[in-house]
Amino acid sequence: MNPEIEYREGLDELASHYKRVLELIGEDTERDGLQKTPMRVAKAMQILTRGYTQDAHKVLTDALFEEKYNQMVIVKDIDFFSMCEHHMLPFYGKVHVAYIPNGYITGLSKIARVVDIYSHRLQVQERLTQQIKDCIQNTLHPLGVMVVVEAKHMCMQMRGVEKQTAITTTSDFSGAFNQAKTREEFMNLLHSEGKHI
């Protein structure tokens, strides 16, 4: 699937609104550099929010396999980019996911696809973390899931406090990960190779 060419309904209307935004900030939308900008931004915004039209649960069930393996499965260092719903500025970083199968596993790339779908919506990091965990828990019904998200937020870097190196970490977990020992095992494996961002 190439998201560059799968634009949704309303693209022209969206571009017209971006043209008006440019006018309101004092720009000349007829100058060479800006004539095509409203449509470019409209297309970019549809790509950045394509997660609204995608079903993360279906992604997991399309690659569901019966398997007796019942130890921890970890997919770490999943790159993501998302848009903060408060300022519509990017935040980006890494997602780390662990789950303990309960009779079924999914394709490893599907975990990354779940991250991609939820991150391509207007988000806050806390909700993103919870949505990834809930999707895996409710679809695979594993013995437990844990998700850790580490991110830098452009709304903190470019405006407001303007702190360039601040990293926000969020986590959510269920089932077997309610036990501190299981969480510690995941975190030890997660940070065994050092920094992630």
Coordinates of C-alpha atoms in Angstrom, one line a residue:
M1 CA 0.0 0.0 0.0
N2 CA 1.3 3.4 -1.0
P3 CA -0.3 6.1 1.2
E4 CA 1.1 8.8 -1.1
I5 CA -1.6 8.0 -3.7
E6 CA -4.6 7.0 -1.5
Y7 CA -6.0 10.3 -0.7
R8 CA -9.4 10.6 1.0
E9 CA -12.5 12.6 0.2
G10 CA -12.3 16.3 1.1
L11 CA -8.8 16.9 -0.1
D12 CA -9.7 20.0 -2.2
E13 CA -11.7 21.5 0.7
L14 CA -8.8 20.8 3.1
A15 CA -6.4 22.6 0.8
S16 CA -8.7 25.6 0.6
H17 CA -8.6 25.9 4.4
Y18 CA -4.8 25.7 4.5
K19 CA -4.7 28.5 1.9
R20 CA -6.8 30.6 4.2
V21 CA -4.6 29.8 7.1
L22 CA -1.6 31.0 5.1
E23 CA -3.4 34.3 4.3
L24 CA -4.3 34.8 8.0
I25 CA -0.7 34.5 9.1
G26 CA 0.2 37.2 6.6
E27 CA 1.5 35.3 3.6
D28 CA 1.0 35.9 -0.1
T29 CA -0.4 32.6 -1.4
E30 CA 0.1 33.7 -5.0
R31 CA 3.9 33.8 -4.7
D32 CA 5.9 31.1 -6.4
G33 CA 6.9 29.2 -3.3
L34 CA 3.4 29.0 -1.9
Q35 CA 1.1 28.4 -4.8
K36 CA 1.1 24.6 -4.4
T37 CA 1.6 24.6 -0.6
P38 CA -2.0 24.3 0.4
M39 CA -2.5 21.1 -1.6
R40 CA 0.9 19.8 -0.5
V41 CA -0.1 20.3 3.2
A42 CA -3.6 18.8 2.7
K43 CA -2.0 15.7 1.1
A44 CA 0.6 15.5 3.9
M45 CA -2.1 15.8 6.6
Q46 CA -4.2 13.0 5.1
I47 CA -1.1 10.8 5.1
L48 CA -0.2 11.7 8.7
T49 CA -3.8 10.9 9.8
R50 CA -4.4 7.8 7.7
G51 CA -4.8 5.7 10.8
Y52 CA -8.4 6.9 11.1
T53 CA -9.3 4.7 8.1
Q54 CA -7.4 1.6 9.2
D55 CA -8.4 -1.3 11.6
A56 CA -5.6 -2.3 13.9
H57 CA -7.6 -5.4 15.2
K58 CA -8.0 -6.7 11.7
V59 CA -4.2 -6.4 11.1
L60 CA -3.6 -8.7 14.0
T61 CA -6.3 -11.2 13.2
D62 CA -5.2 -11.4 9.5
A63 CA -1.9 -13.0 10.7
L64 CA -3.1 -15.1 13.7
F65 CA -1.4 -18.5 14.2
E66 CA -2.0 -21.2 16.7
E67 CA 1.2 -21.8 18.7
K68 CA 1.9 -23.4 22.1
Y69 CA 4.8 -20.9 22.9
N70 CA 4.0 -19.2 26.2
Q71 CA 7.1 -17.2 26.9
M72 CA 7.6 -13.4 26.5
V73 CA 7.7 -12.1 22.9
I74 CA 9.3 -8.6 22.6
V75 CA 9.3 -6.3 19.7
K76 CA 11.3 -3.3 20.6
D77 CA 12.6 -0.1 19.0
I78 CA 9.6 0.4 16.8
D79 CA 10.0 3.9 15.3
F80 CA 6.9 6.1 15.2
F81 CA 5.9 9.6 14.4
S82 CA 2.6 11.1 15.5
M83 CA 0.8 14.5 15.8
C84 CA 0.1 16.0 19.2
E85 CA -3.7 16.9 19.3
H86 CA -3.0 20.0 21.4
H87 CA -0.8 21.9 19.0
M88 CA -0.8 19.6 16.0
L89 CA 3.0 19.4 16.1
P90 CA 4.9 16.1 15.8
F91 CA 6.1 13.9 18.5
Y92 CA 8.3 10.9 17.7
G93 CA 10.4 8.1 19.2
K94 CA 10.3 4.4 20.0
V95 CA 7.6 1.9 21.0
H96 CA 8.5 -1.3 22.8
V97 CA 5.9 -4.1 23.1
A98 CA 5.9 -7.4 25.0
Y99 CA 3.2 -10.0 25.2
I100 CA 3.0 -13.5 26.5
P101 CA 1.0 -15.7 24.1
N102 CA -2.0 -17.8 25.3
G103 CA -2.3 -20.3 22.4
Y104 CA -2.0 -17.8 19.6
I105 CA 0.8 -15.5 18.2
T106 CA 0.7 -12.9 15.5
G107 CA 3.2 -11.9 12.8
L108 CA 5.9 -9.8 14.3
S109 CA 5.5 -7.1 11.7
K110 CA 1.8 -6.8 12.7
I111 CA 2.8 -5.4 16.1
A112 CA 4.7 -2.6 14.3
R113 CA 1.6 -2.1 12.0
V114 CA -0.6 -1.6 15.1
V115 CA 1.8 1.1 16.3
D116 CA 1.7 2.7 12.9
I117 CA -2.1 2.8 12.7
Y118 CA -2.6 4.4 16.2
S119 CA 0.3 6.8 15.8
H120 CA -1.2 8.1 12.4
R121 CA -4.0 9.9 14.3
L122 CA -4.1 13.0 16.4
Q123 CA -2.8 11.7 19.7
V124 CA -1.5 12.2 23.2
Q125 CA 1.3 9.8 24.2
E126 CA -0.7 8.4 27.1
R127 CA -3.6 7.4 24.9
L128 CA -1.3 6.0 22.2
T129 CA 0.3 3.8 24.8
Q130 CA -3.0 2.5 26.1
Q131 CA -4.6 2.0 22.6
I132 CA -1.6 -0.2 21.5
K133 CA -1.9 -2.3 24.7
D134 CA -5.7 -2.6 24.5
C135 CA -5.6 -3.7 20.9
I136 CA -3.2 -6.5 21.5
Q137 CA -4.9 -7.6 24.7
N138 CA -8.4 -7.6 23.2
T139 CA -7.5 -9.2 19.9
L140 CA -4.9 -11.9 20.9
H141 CA -6.1 -12.5 24.4
P142 CA -2.6 -13.2 25.6
L143 CA -1.6 -13.9 29.2
G144 CA -0.4 -10.3 29.4
V145 CA 0.8 -7.3 27.4
M146 CA 3.2 -4.4 28.2
V147 CA 3.9 -1.3 26.1
V148 CA 6.5 1.3 26.8
V149 CA 6.7 4.5 24.6
E150 CA 9.6 6.9 24.7
A151 CA 9.2 10.1 22.8
K152 CA 10.3 13.7 22.1
H153 CA 7.6 16.3 21.6
M154 CA 8.1 19.2 19.2
C155 CA 5.6 21.2 21.2
M156 CA 8.1 21.1 24.1
Q157 CA 11.1 21.7 21.8
M158 CA 9.9 24.4 19.4
R159 CA 7.5 26.4 21.7
G160 CA 6.7 26.7 25.4
V161 CA 9.5 25.5 27.6
E162 CA 11.8 24.9 24.6
K163 CA 13.6 21.9 26.1
Q164 CA 15.4 20.1 23.4
T165 CA 16.5 16.9 25.2
A166 CA 13.5 16.0 27.3
I167 CA 12.1 12.5 26.7
T168 CA 8.7 11.5 27.9
T169 CA 8.2 7.8 28.9
T170 CA 4.8 6.2 29.3
S171 CA 3.8 2.6 30.0
D172 CA 0.8 0.4 30.3
F173 CA 0.4 -3.3 31.0
S174 CA -2.1 -6.0 31.7
G175 CA -2.3 -9.6 32.9
A176 CA 1.0 -11.3 33.8
F177 CA 2.7 -7.9 33.7
N178 CA 0.9 -6.8 36.8
Q179 CA 3.6 -8.9 38.6
A180 CA 6.6 -6.7 39.3
K181 CA 9.0 -9.6 38.4
T182 CA 7.6 -9.9 34.9
R183 CA 7.7 -6.2 34.3
E184 CA 11.3 -6.1 35.6
E185 CA 12.3 -8.9 33.1
F186 CA 10.8 -6.9 30.2
M187 CA 12.6 -3.7 31.3
N188 CA 15.9 -5.5 31.8
L189 CA 15.7 -7.0 28.3
L190 CA 14.5 -3.7 26.9
H191 CA 17.5 -1.6 28.2
S192 CA 20.1 -4.3 27.8
E193 CA 21.6 -2.4 24.8
G194 CA 21.4 1.2 26.2
K195 CA 19.6 4.3 24.8
H196 CA 16.8 4.0 22.3
I197 CA 16.3 7.6 21.0

